């Protein structure tokens, strides 16, 4: 052998065609096909390198996770209980519930039709200088925007100054079409979550009711799992507040009944529906 000349087997020196022919003959005769010498060396080298790398690996590998990068509220607690029954004498009739579902369906159709046809028009309209919509992730900003500083900060009364008109920063902005047309589904779901979270510890107000109705009207079907969980949580909270209502304010109980009705009958959460009176 000449120094520097590659190591080859006699079979390889005869050429690739001869090698393949030899393997075919061995297979037909029931013999064992032997790999060319150089290929054997490569296979042994690969196996040896794999064993070395495996020996260097630890038995247990632990991922290094920075807890600061984890998002908040990753755990969602879902209750499987239904709604509490309405106070005696305040359970809505089946006819009333069916009528509310029909009205709500009509509102959604008109709103969706208007948004689909004129979304660019509504978005092109400049909002008043005092209308600054918060970013989707700004929870406190959206609570103040929808409910106003008076309710959000639990201020009993505002200075009476009719000469300057309505201060929407104080009383909250209504869910106008020019506003909701700028909200995509992710923002609708986020704002719904913010308001339901606020409602979990606070009382029901007309401002809250208007926004909850508008956001429900904006939800697209089929519902995403997150939205599905949120509206069920909303219906259960409405039933709790309805039971705790001391003065049995008929207008407020009717508003709570409406939300429970829409969640259970329009969005097909029938296990949460009120039994007809």
XYZ file of N, CA and C in Angstrom:
831
model
N 0.852 -1.200 0.000
C 0.000 0.000 0.000
C 0.880 1.239 0.000
N 0.563 2.202 -0.838
C 1.315 3.451 -0.904
C 0.814 4.384 0.188
N 1.781 5.037 0.924
C 1.399 5.971 1.990
C 0.523 7.092 1.410
N -0.547 7.396 2.100
C -1.458 8.456 1.683
C -2.571 7.968 0.799
N -2.482 6.738 0.301
C -3.532 6.228 -0.570
C -4.713 5.781 0.296
N -5.975 6.128 -0.054
C -7.129 5.752 0.764
C -7.257 4.246 0.864
N -7.725 3.816 2.035
C -7.898 2.398 2.288
C -9.177 1.937 1.614
N -9.068 0.985 0.710
C -10.242 0.480 0.016
C -10.190 -1.034 0.004
N -11.380 -1.579 -0.131
C -11.468 -3.035 -0.220
C -11.335 -3.444 -1.675
N -10.988 -4.765 -1.920
C -10.905 -5.244 -3.309
C -12.206 -5.043 -4.072
N -13.319 -5.193 -3.353
C -14.622 -5.034 -4.006
C -14.811 -3.614 -4.486
N -14.386 -2.629 -3.642
C -14.534 -1.216 -4.025
C -13.618 -0.867 -5.196
N -12.413 -1.476 -5.219
C -11.475 -1.148 -6.301
C -12.003 -1.616 -7.654
N -12.897 -2.574 -7.651
C -13.465 -3.059 -8.901
C -14.550 -2.138 -9.426
N -14.937 -1.148 -8.621
C -15.917 -0.172 -9.084
C -17.284 -0.395 -8.458
N -18.135 0.674 -8.425
C -19.458 0.587 -7.791
C -20.362 -0.431 -8.466
N -20.215 -0.576 -9.807
C -21.070 -1.538 -10.498
C -20.786 -2.955 -10.054
N -19.506 -3.269 -9.908
C -19.127 -4.607 -9.469
C -19.584 -4.860 -8.043
N -19.506 -3.817 -7.204
C -19.930 -3.970 -5.816
C -21.419 -4.285 -5.748
N -22.222 -3.563 -6.513
C -23.668 -3.804 -6.490
C -23.983 -5.196 -7.035
N -23.266 -5.610 -8.086
C -23.505 -6.941 -8.651
C -23.162 -8.022 -7.642
N -22.067 -7.826 -6.903
C -21.654 -8.801 -5.890
C -22.694 -8.930 -4.794
N -23.282 -7.786 -4.388
C -24.307 -7.805 -3.337
C -25.548 -8.519 -3.819
N -25.922 -8.302 -5.094
C -27.112 -8.970 -5.624
C -26.910 -10.486 -5.683
N -25.703 -10.899 -6.087
C -25.400 -12.330 -6.143
C -25.457 -12.944 -4.751
N -24.885 -12.241 -3.778
C -24.901 -12.754 -2.407
C -26.326 -12.894 -1.899
N -27.212 -11.908 -2.249
C -28.596 -11.970 -1.795
C -29.318 -13.146 -2.424
N -29.058 -13.385 -3.754
C -29.738 -14.500 -4.433
C -29.276 -15.843 -3.885
N -28.033 -15.962 -3.507
C -27.492 -17.220 -3.028
C -27.708 -17.440 -1.540
N -28.451 -16.472 -0.935
C -28.738 -16.624 0.494
C -27.571 -16.282 1.379
N -26.549 -15.706 0.794
C -25.400 -15.327 1.591
C -25.611 -13.994 2.290
N -24.650 -13.599 3.069
C -24.744 -12.336 3.804
C -24.001 -11.256 3.037
N -24.738 -10.172 2.707
C -24.116 -9.064 1.983
C -23.231 -8.282 2.939
N -21.978 -8.139 2.584
C -21.021 -7.433 3.431
C -20.823 -6.024 2.893
N -20.896 -5.033 3.786
C -20.683 -3.652 3.372
C -19.243 -3.463 2.925
N -19.010 -2.571 1.973
C -17.646 -2.235 1.598
C -16.855 -1.776 2.805
N -15.540 -2.006 2.753
C -14.677 -1.745 3.913
C -14.746 -0.288 4.361
N -14.680 0.636 3.407
C -14.690 2.054 3.778
C -16.010 2.438 4.427
N -17.123 1.893 3.942
C -18.422 2.193 4.543
C -18.516 1.591 5.946
N -17.913 0.420 6.134
C -17.897 -0.164 7.474
C -17.197 0.760 8.459
N -16.082 1.340 8.013
C -15.338 2.248 8.883
C -16.202 3.448 9.264
N -16.928 4.003 8.276
C -17.784 5.168 8.561
C -18.884 4.805 9.547
N -19.492 3.639 9.384
C -20.562 3.222 10.291
C -20.038 3.056 11.709
N -18.867 2.406 11.849
C -18.288 2.221 13.176
C -17.936 3.558 13.820
N -17.399 4.474 12.993
C -17.049 5.793 13.514
C -18.292 6.550 13.992
N -19.383 6.456 13.220
C -20.637 7.134 13.601
C -21.191 6.563 14.901
N -21.171 5.235 15.035
C -21.676 4.603 16.260
C -20.838 5.004 17.468
N -19.539 5.043 17.287
C -18.650 5.407 18.395
C -18.891 6.853 18.819
N -19.061 7.749 17.824
C -19.316 9.154 18.155
C -20.647 9.320 18.879
N -21.671 8.533 18.474
C -22.963 8.592 19.155
C -22.874 8.152 20.598
N -22.070 7.099 20.872
C -21.907 6.635 22.251
C -21.194 7.668 23.102
N -20.214 8.348 22.515
C -19.486 9.379 23.264
C -20.405 10.542 23.619
N -21.196 10.996 22.637
C -22.120 12.119 22.901
C -23.178 11.733 23.918
N -23.676 10.499 23.856
C -24.685 10.045 24.825
C -24.110 9.997 26.232
N -22.818 9.607 26.348
C -22.192 9.533 27.663
C -22.010 10.913 28.276
N -21.919 11.929 27.434
C -21.743 13.296 27.935
C -23.044 13.920 28.418
N -24.169 13.360 28.029
C -25.468 13.928 28.404
C -25.803 13.562 29.847
N -26.329 14.523 30.619
C -26.732 14.199 31.997
C -27.952 13.288 32.010
N -28.123 12.566 33.108
C -29.265 11.654 33.226
C -30.589 12.415 33.281
N -30.574 13.577 33.953
C -31.779 14.389 34.099
C -31.491 15.795 33.580
N -32.364 16.289 32.732
C -32.205 17.633 32.179
C -33.340 18.513 32.695
N -32.996 19.657 33.263
C -33.983 20.593 33.806
C -33.951 21.869 32.977
N -35.118 22.278 32.482
C -35.194 23.499 31.678
C -35.009 24.726 32.563
N -34.271 25.689 32.056
C -34.072 26.948 32.768
C -35.153 27.929 32.325
N -36.094 28.225 33.222
C -37.237 29.083 32.902
C -37.145 30.357 33.722
N -37.258 31.473 33.043
C -37.289 32.769 33.724
C -38.736 33.071 34.106
N -39.089 33.011 35.393
C -40.491 33.218 35.790
C -41.019 34.601 35.439
N -40.121 35.555 35.230
C -40.578 36.909 34.889
C -41.181 36.969 33.500
N -40.825 35.990 32.666
C -41.344 35.987 31.304
C -42.692 35.288 31.190
N -43.104 34.630 32.260
C -44.389 33.948 32.215
C -45.514 34.959 32.273
N -46.537 34.742 31.501
C -47.664 35.655 31.495
C -48.499 35.480 32.753
N -49.179 36.540 33.129
C -50.066 36.480 34.279
C -51.359 35.759 33.919
N -52.020 35.283 34.940
C -53.348 34.666 34.803
C -53.323 33.501 33.814
N -52.346 32.626 33.984
C -52.291 31.475 33.100
C -53.281 30.398 33.514
N -53.596 30.364 34.796
C -54.513 29.351 35.303
C -55.933 29.885 35.274
N -56.834 29.138 34.688
C -58.235 29.535 34.611
C -59.047 28.551 35.431
N -59.711 29.068 36.456
C -60.569 28.229 37.287
C -61.983 28.274 36.746
N -62.482 27.141 36.336
C -63.805 27.069 35.724
C -64.751 26.324 36.654
N -65.810 26.999 37.043
C -66.812 26.355 37.868
C -67.834 25.659 36.978
N -68.253 24.489 37.402
C -69.215 23.742 36.597
C -70.624 23.912 37.141
N -70.790 24.750 38.168
C -72.116 24.949 38.728
C -72.942 25.849 37.819
N -74.261 25.717 37.908
C -75.147 26.529 37.094
C -75.462 27.854 37.761
N -76.442 28.563 37.207
C -76.865 29.840 37.771
C -77.810 29.609 38.941
N -77.786 30.564 39.852
C -78.725 30.510 40.965
C -80.098 30.938 40.468
N -81.157 30.302 40.972
C -82.498 30.647 40.492
C -82.873 32.087 40.834
N -83.737 32.649 40.028
C -84.186 34.029 40.244
C -85.014 34.127 41.525
N -85.026 35.304 42.170
C -85.876 35.487 43.347
C -87.343 35.216 42.998
N -88.084 34.816 43.968
C -89.497 34.475 43.750
C -90.241 35.675 43.150
N -90.915 35.404 42.050
C -91.675 36.453 41.383
C -90.894 37.198 40.326
N -89.591 36.910 40.174
C -88.759 37.637 39.218
C -88.177 36.730 38.145
N -88.603 35.486 38.088
C -88.123 34.587 37.045
C -88.789 34.953 35.724
N -88.017 35.150 34.673
C -88.608 35.580 33.397
C -89.401 34.455 32.737
N -90.420 34.843 32.003
C -91.231 33.856 31.286
C -90.474 33.369 30.050
N -90.869 32.235 29.541
C -90.242 31.704 28.342
C -90.477 32.624 27.148
N -91.667 33.183 27.065
C -91.976 34.093 25.960
C -91.077 35.325 26.017
N -90.867 35.862 27.202
C -89.993 37.033 27.352
C -88.580 36.682 26.914
N -88.083 35.533 27.314
C -86.733 35.120 26.949
C -86.597 34.933 25.429
N -87.580 34.333 24.827
C -87.542 34.134 23.371
C -87.561 35.472 22.638
N -88.331 36.433 23.159
C -88.390 37.749 22.533
C -87.053 38.476 22.646
N -86.381 38.346 23.786
C -85.078 38.996 23.971
C -84.025 38.394 23.038
N -84.089 37.084 22.857
C -83.154 36.424 21.940
C -83.389 36.909 20.509
N -84.659 37.048 20.128
C -84.986 37.523 18.775
C -84.504 38.959 18.584
N -84.700 39.809 19.594
C -84.245 41.201 19.503
C -82.726 41.276 19.402
N -82.066 40.465 20.202
C -80.603 40.462 20.211
C -80.050 39.972 18.875
N -80.678 38.959 18.324
C -80.256 38.437 17.024
C -80.404 39.501 15.942
N -81.499 40.271 16.005
C -81.714 41.340 15.024
C -80.663 42.436 15.175
N -80.319 42.770 16.434
C -79.286 43.782 16.677
C -77.952 43.329 16.097
N -77.607 42.081 16.310
C -76.346 41.551 15.776
C -76.315 41.590 14.251
N -77.428 41.229 13.634
C -77.473 41.229 12.171
C -77.289 42.634 11.619
N -77.992 43.595 12.210
C -77.874 44.976 11.744
C -76.467 45.507 11.985
N -75.939 45.229 13.175
C -74.602 45.719 13.506
C -73.549 45.091 12.618
N -73.609 43.770 12.434
C -72.613 43.102 11.600
C -72.713 43.544 10.144
N -73.952 43.732 9.673
C -74.133 44.195 8.301
C -73.542 45.584 8.115
N -73.796 46.446 9.094
C -73.272 47.809 9.008
C -71.755 47.820 9.083
N -71.206 46.995 9.973
C -69.751 46.960 10.104
C -69.093 46.393 8.861
N -69.683 45.339 8.305
C -69.086 44.724 7.113
C -69.116 45.661 5.911
N -70.208 46.407 5.776
C -70.348 47.293 4.627
C -69.613 48.617 4.810
N -69.607 49.103 6.053
C -69.107 50.456 6.269
C -67.965 50.514 7.281
N -67.293 49.369 7.495
C -66.224 49.353 8.497
C -65.147 50.387 8.165
N -64.740 50.440 6.914
C -63.706 51.410 6.536
C -64.185 52.841 6.743
N -65.502 53.055 6.479
C -66.047 54.395 6.694
C -65.987 54.771 8.167
N -66.435 53.826 9.034
C -66.444 54.137 10.468
C -65.024 54.341 10.981
N -64.114 53.525 10.507
C -62.740 53.650 10.980
C -62.075 54.920 10.471
N -62.535 55.405 9.329
C -61.939 56.622 8.780
C -62.446 57.880 9.477
N -63.580 57.743 10.200
C -64.107 58.897 10.903
C -63.223 59.232 12.103
N -62.845 60.475 12.197
C -61.996 60.895 13.308
C -62.832 60.991 14.583
N -62.339 60.350 15.630
C -63.003 60.455 16.921
C -62.721 61.827 17.522
N -63.597 62.230 18.439
C -63.369 63.501 19.115
C -62.021 63.469 19.834
N -61.485 64.641 20.039
C -60.143 64.736 20.627
C -60.069 64.116 22.013
N -61.219 64.060 22.724
C -61.202 63.496 24.076
C -61.398 61.983 24.085
N -61.627 61.378 22.912
C -61.827 59.924 22.833
C -60.490 59.276 22.496
N -59.848 58.766 23.516
C -58.568 58.083 23.340
C -58.755 56.640 23.785
N -58.861 55.743 22.808
C -59.087 54.339 23.139
C -57.806 53.723 23.698
N -57.913 53.026 24.840
C -56.714 52.407 25.430
C -56.202 51.260 24.560
N -54.975 50.859 24.824
C -54.429 49.679 24.164
C -55.119 48.432 24.711
N -55.091 47.381 23.924
C -55.822 46.165 24.274
C -55.417 45.621 25.631
N -54.135 45.728 25.991
C -53.655 45.144 27.249
C -53.792 46.070 28.451
N -54.335 47.271 28.261
C -54.464 48.255 29.351
C -55.775 48.022 30.101
N -55.741 47.167 31.101
C -56.965 46.800 31.833
C -57.589 47.997 32.547
N -56.792 48.716 33.318
C -57.334 49.858 34.064
C -57.819 50.945 33.115
N -57.119 51.136 32.021
C -57.542 52.141 31.050
C -58.907 51.827 30.461
N -59.157 50.548 30.145
C -60.459 50.165 29.589
C -61.574 50.267 30.624
N -61.283 49.964 31.852
C -62.316 50.095 32.903
C -62.753 51.557 33.043
N -61.785 52.455 33.035
C -62.114 53.879 33.124
C -62.810 54.362 31.865
N -62.374 53.862 30.710
C -62.965 54.276 29.439
C -64.434 53.867 29.366
N -64.765 52.661 29.778
C -66.137 52.153 29.665
C -67.042 52.627 30.801
N -66.514 52.657 32.002
C -67.343 52.937 33.179
C -67.211 54.369 33.684
N -66.146 55.037 33.307
C -65.926 56.397 33.781
C -65.184 56.424 35.101
N -64.553 57.540 35.371
C -63.790 57.672 36.611
C -64.690 57.654 37.834
N -65.930 58.118 37.672
C -66.841 58.165 38.824
C -67.106 56.770 39.366
N -67.450 55.836 38.478
C -67.755 54.466 38.913
C -66.475 53.706 39.221
N -65.476 53.858 38.354
C -64.231 53.115 38.552
C -63.568 53.486 39.865
N -63.585 54.779 40.198
C -62.957 55.245 41.433
C -63.933 55.335 42.593
N -65.198 54.929 42.343
C -66.253 54.917 43.368
C -66.463 56.294 43.995
N -66.551 57.298 43.107
C -66.869 58.653 43.558
C -68.386 58.792 43.605
N -68.924 59.279 44.721
C -70.378 59.336 44.901
C -71.049 60.303 43.943
N -70.456 61.450 43.731
C -71.114 62.449 42.879
C -70.063 63.304 42.185
N -70.489 63.901 41.102
C -69.618 64.794 40.349
C -70.098 66.224 40.506
N -69.220 67.206 40.397
C -69.659 68.603 40.444
C -70.666 68.875 39.339
N -71.741 69.560 39.691
C -72.803 69.846 38.724
C -72.453 71.097 37.932
N -72.001 70.879 36.699
C -71.629 72.006 35.859
C -72.145 71.726 34.458
N -73.397 72.077 34.208
C -74.051 71.754 32.948
C -73.517 72.581 31.787
N -72.833 73.682 32.098
C -72.395 74.570 31.028
C -71.309 73.926 30.165
N -70.566 72.971 30.712
C -69.480 72.374 29.941
C -69.924 71.069 29.281
N -71.186 70.685 29.420
C -71.694 69.480 28.785
C -71.259 68.223 29.523
N -71.402 67.079 28.843
C -71.077 65.786 29.451
C -69.579 65.538 29.369
N -69.008 65.187 30.492
C -67.591 64.830 30.536
C -67.511 63.300 30.535
N -67.251 62.734 29.357
C -67.254 61.282 29.237
C -66.098 60.632 29.979
N -65.049 61.385 30.253
C -63.982 60.825 31.064
C -64.485 60.531 32.475
N -65.479 61.270 32.911
C -66.038 61.066 34.251
C -67.125 60.003 34.262
N -67.974 59.997 33.240
C -69.137 59.096 33.255
C -68.947 57.885 32.353
N -67.873 57.856 31.589
C -67.614 56.722 30.710
C -68.160 56.951 29.303
N -67.464 56.392 28.320
C -67.889 56.512 26.930
C -68.900 55.422 26.599
N -69.964 55.753 25.901
C -70.924 54.719 25.489
C -70.332 53.873 24.364
N -70.825 52.639 24.181
C -70.292 51.756 23.124
C -70.824 52.136 21.743
N -70.376 53.282 21.242
C -70.821 53.751 19.933
C -70.242 52.882 18.824
N -70.907 52.855 17.675
C -70.445 52.060 16.548
C -69.086 52.541 16.073
N -68.837 53.833 16.164
C -67.540 54.369 15.752
C -66.416 53.888 16.662
N -66.773 53.431 17.871
C -65.778 52.910 18.813
C -65.612 51.406 18.644
N -66.722 50.656 18.678
C -66.622 49.192 18.620
C -66.132 48.718 17.246
N -66.312 49.541 16.200
C -65.822 49.148 14.874
C -64.306 49.100 14.833
N -63.658 49.730 15.784
C -62.199 49.737 15.850
C -61.653 48.610 16.734
N -62.536 47.777 17.260
C -62.132 46.706 18.171
C -62.176 45.365 17.432
N -61.047 44.680 17.357
C -61.052 43.340 16.784
C -61.493 42.328 17.849
N -61.577 41.052 17.468
C -62.086 40.041 18.388
C -61.201 39.878 19.623
N -59.898 40.020 19.446
C -59.003 39.904 20.599
C -59.265 41.022 21.606
N -59.492 42.236 21.101
C -59.782 43.360 21.995
C -61.148 43.208 22.643
N -62.143 42.756 21.870
C -63.484 42.531 22.429
C -63.416 41.540 23.590
N -62.691 40.446 23.391
C -62.573 39.433 24.444
C -61.825 39.977 25.650
N -60.772 40.747 25.411
C -59.998 41.311 26.519
C -60.832 42.284 27.340
N -61.548 43.184 26.670
C -62.367 44.164 27.394
C -63.492 43.458 28.151
N -64.072 42.440 27.543
C -65.102 41.663 28.233
C -64.528 41.041 29.499
N -63.326 40.523 29.410
C -62.677 39.934 30.593
C -62.432 40.990 31.662
N -61.977 42.182 31.265
C -61.712 43.248 32.236
C -62.988 43.642 32.982
N -64.079 43.794 32.241
C -65.321 44.236 32.869
C -65.926 43.143 33.745
N -65.818 41.903 33.327
C -66.332 40.805 34.157
C -65.507 40.695 35.436
N -64.207 40.901 35.331
C -63.346 40.895 36.514
C -63.755 42.007 37.482
N -64.023 43.182 36.938
C -64.473 44.304 37.784
C -65.828 43.986 38.410
N -66.726 43.412 37.637
C -68.069 43.079 38.099
C -68.033 41.999 39.181
N -66.974 41.205 39.208
C -66.871 40.152 40.212
C -66.791 40.670 41.626
N -66.414 41.947 41.785
C -66.279 42.524 43.125
C -67.116 43.779 43.315
N -67.789 44.225 42.278
C -68.534 45.479 42.353
C -70.004 45.226 42.027
N -70.790 46.275 42.157
C -72.220 46.161 41.873
C -72.495 46.402 40.393
N -73.668 45.997 39.986
C -74.083 46.174 38.598
C -74.532 47.616 38.382
N -74.143 48.198 37.249
C -74.516 49.578 36.923
C -75.037 49.625 35.488
N -75.834 50.643 35.151
C -76.306 50.777 33.768
C -75.164 50.898 32.767
N -74.082 51.604 33.152
C -72.934 51.754 32.249
C -72.302 50.389 31.951
N -72.188 49.572 32.972
C -71.645 48.229 32.790
C -72.569 47.400 31.904
N -73.873 47.501 32.144
C -74.835 46.735 31.367
C -74.799 47.075 29.887
N -74.658 48.365 29.561
C -74.604 48.774 28.148
C -73.395 48.172 27.453
N -72.251 48.203 28.124
C -71.035 47.680 27.512
C -71.067 46.152 27.412
N -71.601 45.489 28.424
C -71.693 44.023 28.355
C -72.581 43.596 27.185
N -73.695 44.287 27.004
C -74.604 43.972 25.892
C -73.911 44.193 24.553
N -73.199 45.318 24.436
C -72.519 45.636 23.171
C -71.412 44.636 22.864
N -70.661 44.240 23.891
C -69.566 43.290 23.667
C -70.101 41.910 23.315
N -71.197 41.507 23.938
C -71.820 40.232 23.574
C -72.292 40.266 22.118
N -72.797 41.427 21.707
C -73.247 41.566 20.314
C -72.078 41.508 19.330
N -70.873 41.815 19.805
C -69.692 41.813 18.927
C -69.004 40.453 18.867
N -69.327 39.554 19.783
C -68.659 38.252 19.806
C -69.052 37.437 18.581
N -68.068 36.879 17.931
C -68.326 36.060 16.754
C -68.525 34.605 17.148
N -69.486 33.966 16.489
C -69.724 32.535 16.701
C -69.077 31.755 15.563
N -68.554 30.549 15.829
C -68.504 29.862 17.124
C -67.531 30.543 18.082
N -67.850 30.458 19.360
C -67.050 31.133 20.365
C -65.699 30.453 20.543
N -64.693 31.275 20.806
C -63.408 30.746 21.212
C -63.526 30.213 22.644
N -62.697 29.252 23.034
C -62.796 28.695 24.395
C -62.735 29.754 25.489
N -61.884 30.754 25.302
C -61.763 31.808 26.315
C -63.064 32.589 26.444
N -63.660 32.951 25.320
C -64.930 33.683 25.345
C -66.040 32.821 25.926
N -66.019 31.550 25.613
C -67.007 30.605 26.140
C -66.962 30.599 27.665
N -65.766 30.516 28.220
C -65.609 30.518 29.680
C -66.039 31.848 30.283
N -65.713 32.951 29.615
C -66.030 34.283 30.144
C -67.537 34.511 30.247
N -68.281 34.166 29.210
C -69.719 34.456 29.253
C -70.432 33.562 30.267
N -69.942 32.367 30.490
C -70.520 31.519 31.535
C -70.249 32.120 32.917
N -69.041 32.620 33.089
C -68.705 33.297 34.340
C -69.590 34.525 34.539
N -69.857 35.246 33.468
C -70.709 36.427 33.538
C -72.133 36.060 33.952
N -72.693 35.021 33.353
C -74.061 34.618 33.684
C -74.167 34.193 35.144
N -73.193 33.451 35.638
C -73.237 33.026 37.046
C -73.139 34.226 37.987
N -72.285 35.192 37.630
C -72.159 36.383 38.476
C -73.458 37.172 38.483
N -74.123 37.281 37.340
C -75.415 37.979 37.288
C -76.438 37.305 38.183
N -76.439 35.982 38.207
C -77.400 35.271 39.056
C -77.100 35.487 40.541
N -75.813 35.602 40.885
C -75.450 35.870 42.281
C -75.904 37.263 42.710
N -75.637 38.257 41.857
C -76.033 39.630 42.183
C -77.547 39.741 42.248
N -78.244 39.022 41.391
C -79.710 39.045 41.378
C -80.289 38.544 42.689
N -79.692 37.520 43.246
C -80.166 36.977 44.518
C -79.870 37.931 45.666
N -78.720 38.613 45.607
C -78.318 39.507 46.696
C -78.989 40.870 46.621
N -79.711 41.148 45.559
C -80.378 42.442 45.394
C -81.419 42.619 46.503
N -81.158 43.580 47.388
C -82.022 43.753 48.563
C -83.334 44.438 48.217
N -83.263 45.510 47.457
C -84.473 46.291 47.176
C -85.297 45.700 46.039
N -84.753 44.659 45.399
C -85.441 44.025 44.273
C -85.850 45.065 43.219
N -84.844 45.875 42.829
C -85.055 46.876 41.789
C -85.439 46.156 40.494
N -86.676 46.399 40.058
C -87.195 45.637 38.921
C -86.386 45.889 37.647
N -85.954 47.131 37.445
C -85.188 47.456 36.236
C -83.836 46.754 36.235
N -83.184 46.724 37.394
C -81.872 46.086 37.470
C -81.991 44.572 37.352
N -82.974 43.981 37.990
C -83.166 42.535 37.885
C -83.489 42.157 36.445
N -84.259 42.997 35.754
C -84.572 42.740 34.355
C -83.305 42.748 33.504
N -82.376 43.672 33.802
C -81.114 43.730 33.058
C -80.267 42.488 33.320
N -80.247 42.035 34.570
C -79.501 40.821 34.907
C -80.133 39.600 34.246
N -81.470 39.550 34.257
C -82.178 38.458 33.570
C -81.842 38.426 32.083
N -81.715 39.615 31.494
C -81.427 39.716 30.060
C -80.069 39.097 29.730
N -79.057 39.424 30.517
C -77.717 38.889 30.247
C -77.703 37.374 30.411
N -78.329 36.870 31.474
C -78.396 35.423 31.675
C -79.123 34.768 30.512
N -80.192 35.402 30.056
C -80.976 34.870 28.937
C -80.138 34.786 27.667
N -79.388 35.834 27.360
C -78.593 35.846 26.126
C -77.480 34.805 26.173
N -76.817 34.707 27.325
C -75.738 33.723 27.449
C -76.281 32.304 27.307
N -77.380 32.040 27.973
C -77.894 30.668 28.017
C -78.637 30.269 26.747
N -79.421 31.174 26.191
C -80.290 30.786 25.074
C -79.748 31.212 23.704
N -79.096 32.346 23.620
C -78.537 32.720 22.308
C -77.202 32.014 22.068
N -76.359 31.982 23.108
C -75.044 31.352 22.961
C -75.054 29.880 23.384
N -76.241 29.316 23.534
C -76.430 27.865 23.699
C -75.777 27.292 24.949
N -75.842 28.018 26.041
C -75.407 27.498 27.336
C -76.655 27.145 28.151
N -77.392 26.165 27.675
C -78.735 25.896 28.175
C -78.761 25.477 29.641
N -77.660 24.945 30.144
C -77.654 24.539 31.550
C -77.696 25.752 32.490
N -77.456 26.957 31.959
C -77.491 28.174 32.771
C -78.820 28.908 32.650
N -79.734 28.401 31.854
C -80.979 29.119 31.578
C -81.908 29.145 32.791
N -82.657 30.241 32.918
C -83.681 30.346 33.963
C -84.868 29.453 33.593
N -85.392 28.777 34.583
C -86.620 28.008 34.351
C -87.765 28.997 34.185
N -88.557 28.864 33.133
C -89.648 29.805 32.892
C -90.629 29.843 34.066
N -91.088 31.034 34.385
C -92.057 31.184 35.488
C -93.466 30.798 35.008
